XYZ file of C-alpha atoms in Angstrom:
308
model
C 13.949 -15.262 19.401
C 13.192 -17.018 22.699
C 10.428 -19.609 23.168
C 8.884 -21.113 26.279
C 6.716 -24.235 26.211
C 6.235 -25.394 29.778
C 3.847 -27.627 31.718
C 4.042 -28.408 35.418
C 4.615 -32.089 36.125
C 4.383 -32.916 39.824
C 2.426 -35.064 42.261
C 1.681 -32.265 44.737
C 0.277 -28.742 44.620
C 3.272 -27.485 46.558
C 5.707 -28.856 43.978
C 3.681 -27.438 41.069
C 3.682 -24.062 42.839
C 7.465 -24.247 43.231
C 7.937 -25.128 39.543
C 5.770 -22.174 38.485
C 7.633 -19.869 40.841
C 10.973 -20.964 39.373
C 9.703 -20.362 35.843
C 8.136 -16.933 36.375
C 10.396 -15.618 39.178
C 7.287 -14.486 41.065
C 7.682 -13.835 44.783
C 4.653 -15.941 45.704
C 2.812 -18.703 43.846
C 0.026 -20.824 45.347
C -1.564 -23.372 43.019
C -4.629 -24.623 44.856
C -6.062 -27.462 42.774
C -4.839 -30.573 40.944
C -4.862 -29.201 37.401
C -1.501 -28.963 35.661
C -0.525 -25.414 34.687
C 1.004 -24.499 31.343
C 2.683 -21.582 29.602
C 3.523 -21.032 25.955
C 5.483 -17.879 25.262
C 7.583 -16.079 22.676
C 9.722 -12.920 22.610
C 9.214 -10.719 19.546
C 11.811 -8.000 19.864
C 10.706 -5.853 22.812
C 7.352 -7.623 23.059
C 6.803 -10.757 25.131
C 3.666 -12.822 24.492
C 2.444 -15.643 26.725
C -0.568 -17.937 26.834
C -1.121 -19.154 30.394
C -3.507 -21.866 31.561
C -3.911 -22.477 35.312
C -6.413 -23.806 37.804
C -7.267 -22.073 41.074
C -4.238 -20.006 42.072
C -2.756 -16.915 43.677
C 0.353 -15.142 42.361
C 2.041 -12.233 44.111
C 4.911 -9.926 43.165
C 6.589 -7.318 45.365
C 7.429 -3.838 44.121
C 10.487 -3.897 41.880
C 11.904 -0.552 40.797
C 15.463 -0.109 39.598
C 17.121 3.189 38.716
C 17.444 3.682 34.972
C 15.114 0.783 34.090
C 11.844 1.714 32.384
C 8.638 0.267 33.876
C 7.218 -2.753 32.070
C 3.539 -2.791 31.125
C 1.622 -6.063 31.059
C -1.671 -6.274 29.173
C -3.859 -9.224 30.179
C -6.563 -10.759 27.965
C -8.849 -13.064 29.983
C -9.906 -15.854 27.624
C -11.601 -18.133 30.173
C -12.550 -17.902 33.828
C -12.098 -14.844 36.019
C -9.143 -13.161 37.696
C -8.944 -10.517 40.415
C -5.904 -8.225 40.081
C -4.928 -5.913 42.922
C -2.370 -3.098 42.798
C -1.905 0.031 44.893
C -4.001 1.993 42.396
C -7.009 -0.310 42.901
C -8.539 -3.687 42.060
C -9.737 -5.051 38.730
C -12.022 -8.057 38.261
C -11.449 -9.540 34.814
C -14.155 -11.698 33.288
C -13.791 -13.783 30.129
C -13.634 -11.479 27.100
C -12.101 -8.551 28.983
C -8.603 -7.087 29.131
C -6.718 -4.712 31.374
C -3.175 -3.562 32.145
C -0.838 -3.606 35.129
C 2.613 -2.215 35.839
C 5.116 -4.935 36.614
C 7.330 -2.574 38.611
C 4.523 -2.107 41.162
C 3.493 -4.776 43.662
C 0.490 -6.814 42.538
C -1.537 -9.881 43.469
C -3.521 -11.933 40.965
C -6.071 -14.504 42.125
C -8.295 -16.890 40.172
C -11.074 -18.882 41.905
C -11.043 -21.606 39.248
C -9.674 -22.493 35.829
C -8.243 -19.413 34.117
C -6.732 -18.960 30.661
C -5.054 -15.708 29.672
C -2.940 -14.182 26.942
C -0.484 -11.560 28.156
C 1.457 -8.949 26.182
C 4.372 -7.265 27.995
C 6.684 -4.473 26.859
C 8.747 -1.586 28.308
C 6.611 1.553 28.518
C 9.279 3.477 26.563
C 8.260 1.466 23.485
C 4.916 3.262 23.547
C 4.487 6.447 21.534
C 3.361 8.330 24.660
C 5.111 6.659 27.639
C 3.703 9.086 30.190
C 0.128 8.397 29.191
C 0.856 4.674 29.127
C 1.668 4.836 32.838
C -1.657 6.432 33.736
C -4.094 4.234 35.700
C -6.049 1.790 33.533
C -9.698 2.940 33.366
C -11.064 -0.532 34.191
C -11.716 -3.832 32.389
C -12.663 -3.446 28.742
C -14.002 -5.891 26.179
C -11.823 -7.372 23.455
C -14.734 -9.087 21.691
C -14.963 -6.510 18.908
C -13.221 -3.524 17.353
C -9.521 -2.745 17.663
C -9.200 -4.715 20.907
C -10.356 -7.848 19.093
C -7.871 -7.263 16.264
C -5.022 -6.943 18.781
C -6.134 -10.046 20.687
C -6.474 -12.142 17.517
C -3.039 -11.057 16.268
C -1.409 -11.834 19.633
C -3.101 -15.237 19.830
C -2.000 -16.212 16.319
C 1.535 -14.929 16.948
C 2.007 -17.193 19.966
C 1.163 -20.238 17.856
C 2.894 -19.358 14.575
C 5.802 -17.005 15.318
C 8.183 -19.967 15.351
C 8.141 -19.970 11.552
C 9.717 -16.487 11.421
C 13.343 -15.429 11.469
C 14.628 -13.075 14.152
C 14.268 -9.960 11.992
C 10.684 -10.731 11.003
C 9.844 -11.665 14.593
C 11.068 -8.267 15.805
C 9.058 -6.569 13.045
C 5.975 -8.484 14.152
C 6.561 -7.232 17.691
C 6.727 -3.650 16.425
C 3.459 -4.110 14.536
C 1.798 -5.536 17.649
C 2.809 -2.371 19.500
C 1.126 -0.371 16.741
C -2.063 -2.428 17.131
C -1.863 -1.885 20.889
C -1.686 1.889 20.386
C -4.776 1.756 18.153
C -6.673 -0.404 20.661
C -5.833 1.946 23.521
C -7.011 4.989 21.560
C -10.237 3.347 20.390
C -10.938 2.112 23.914
C -11.303 5.634 25.283
C -14.015 5.301 27.961
C -15.319 8.740 26.988
C -16.681 7.183 23.797
C -19.838 5.603 25.237
C -21.407 2.786 23.194
C -24.995 3.150 22.000
C -27.847 0.957 23.261
C -27.644 -1.456 20.319
C -23.939 -2.057 20.898
C -24.553 -2.617 24.610
C -27.232 -5.231 23.909
C -25.070 -6.852 21.254
C -22.224 -7.076 23.767
C -24.603 -8.669 26.275
C -25.529 -11.244 23.633
C -21.853 -11.924 22.898
C -21.126 -12.366 26.607
C -23.997 -14.879 26.854
C -22.601 -16.769 23.862
C -19.152 -16.956 25.469
C -20.551 -18.315 28.736
C -22.602 -21.026 26.995
C -20.386 -22.121 24.091
C -20.210 -25.686 25.423
C -24.003 -26.028 25.443
C -25.116 -27.883 22.287
C -28.540 -26.200 22.659
C -27.057 -22.715 22.280
C -28.904 -20.929 19.477
C -30.733 -17.700 18.653
C -33.768 -18.727 20.724
C -31.620 -19.297 23.819
C -29.946 -15.904 23.365
C -33.323 -14.217 22.858
C -34.667 -15.821 26.041
C -31.679 -14.548 28.036
C -32.195 -11.003 26.686
C -36.010 -11.252 27.033
C -36.553 -10.285 23.438
C -37.594 -11.896 20.156
C -35.414 -13.947 17.813
C -35.808 -11.203 15.222
C -34.395 -8.633 17.656
C -31.311 -10.791 18.210
C -30.748 -11.073 14.462
C -31.086 -7.279 14.110
C -28.361 -6.757 16.733
C -25.914 -8.359 14.292
C -27.096 -6.575 11.136
C -24.214 -4.908 9.329
C -21.630 -7.063 11.106
C -19.191 -9.420 9.397
C -20.850 -12.517 10.895
C -24.388 -13.639 11.652
C -25.341 -14.898 15.114
C -24.972 -18.520 14.058
C -21.597 -17.806 12.494
C -20.382 -16.080 15.668
C -21.282 -19.180 17.712
C -19.608 -21.444 15.172
C -16.474 -19.308 14.955
C -16.077 -18.945 18.737
C -16.472 -22.701 19.259
C -13.797 -23.403 16.666
C -11.500 -20.853 18.298
C -11.953 -22.455 21.742
C -11.134 -25.858 20.243
C -8.047 -24.410 18.568
C -6.813 -22.962 21.864
C -7.251 -26.263 23.690
C -5.532 -28.242 20.932
C -2.329 -26.212 21.441
C -2.519 -26.143 25.259
C 0.267 -28.430 26.580
C -1.709 -29.042 29.769
C -4.470 -30.643 27.666
C -2.241 -32.804 25.451
C -3.784 -35.976 26.932
C -7.306 -34.909 25.986
C -8.425 -36.364 22.667
C -9.542 -34.228 19.744
C -13.010 -35.777 19.959
C -13.297 -34.900 23.657
C -12.326 -31.294 22.956
C -14.803 -31.030 20.085
C -17.666 -32.504 22.151
C -16.837 -30.259 25.104
C -17.395 -27.179 22.932
C -20.698 -28.281 21.435
C -19.667 -30.262 18.313
C -21.531 -33.586 18.240
C -20.162 -34.846 14.891
C -16.371 -35.365 14.874
C -16.080 -35.535 11.074
C -18.150 -32.404 10.625
C -15.957 -30.673 13.218
C -12.780 -31.763 11.411
C -14.022 -30.359 8.082
C -15.100 -27.096 9.690
C -11.776 -26.755 11.506
C -9.799 -27.301 8.303
C -11.928 -24.745 6.468
C -11.348 -22.194 9.244
C -7.650 -22.763 10.028
C -6.224 -24.439 6.922
C -5.334 -27.840 8.405
C -7.012 -30.722 10.193
C -7.211 -30.633 14.015
C -4.689 -33.478 14.217
C -2.148 -31.742 11.956
C -2.673 -28.406 13.715
C -2.005 -29.939 17.121
C 1.072 -31.787 15.840
C 2.531 -28.621 14.286
C 2.040 -26.637 17.497
C 3.962 -29.225 19.519
C 6.897 -29.091 17.098
C 7.190 -25.260 16.957
């Protein structure tokens, strides 16, 4: 099992770009701000998972096709920021909470106008149950905030952090199971299955929550104002779901804090700063909530991620 835990360390943008190019073997890398970039990755059998955090950048890759080598598919989950991906088959603008796919054997360019955090899942197309269908053009960006896409995203995110505790055999088995979750997510994401009006409005509410997680004033009233509806209507959008509106906000804030605690590029940022940035005003309350959600204190969780 192969791990990568990398952070650029350089005084200039040009040198950081060169370091990233050496790591990823991309044909072109332009890092265009002063934020350090980081990558945490793990190979699970045929599956490669990476969590990437970068500032404003542009990455390009020329077409790479070799006889007898199956095309590699790369599925991209945009956690923060936006990214524009261009391939010969078209362009895709990914916003936070959306995912898409690209073929790594075809030339592509990926650009981000500001800070961007992604999780990527890559595998040879022959690992898919229907390789021919897997190579069909992606229908466009889709949400991973709920349903099978959310299950796949959550499993991939947890695997990047915790797979280091597994032996090689179990790691490969985990990779196989992630492929199974991917198959389910692709089937359930059939664009022919149009969501109803309630689901559309609920998704709009979830998107608003994601964009305003760092606002300590985020609550049901703020969501209702953005949707131009009553508080009661917002609550009804979440009826029958596993979490209430308030719980969704709480859970997403904790998840953002967890991601930043294990981001090597943010290792100099204190736990209190991270908590305050995502809307927690009481550090002790945050620590208790984090332990209840993830099973360890923020300090212990960060320390364990740096060791693995």
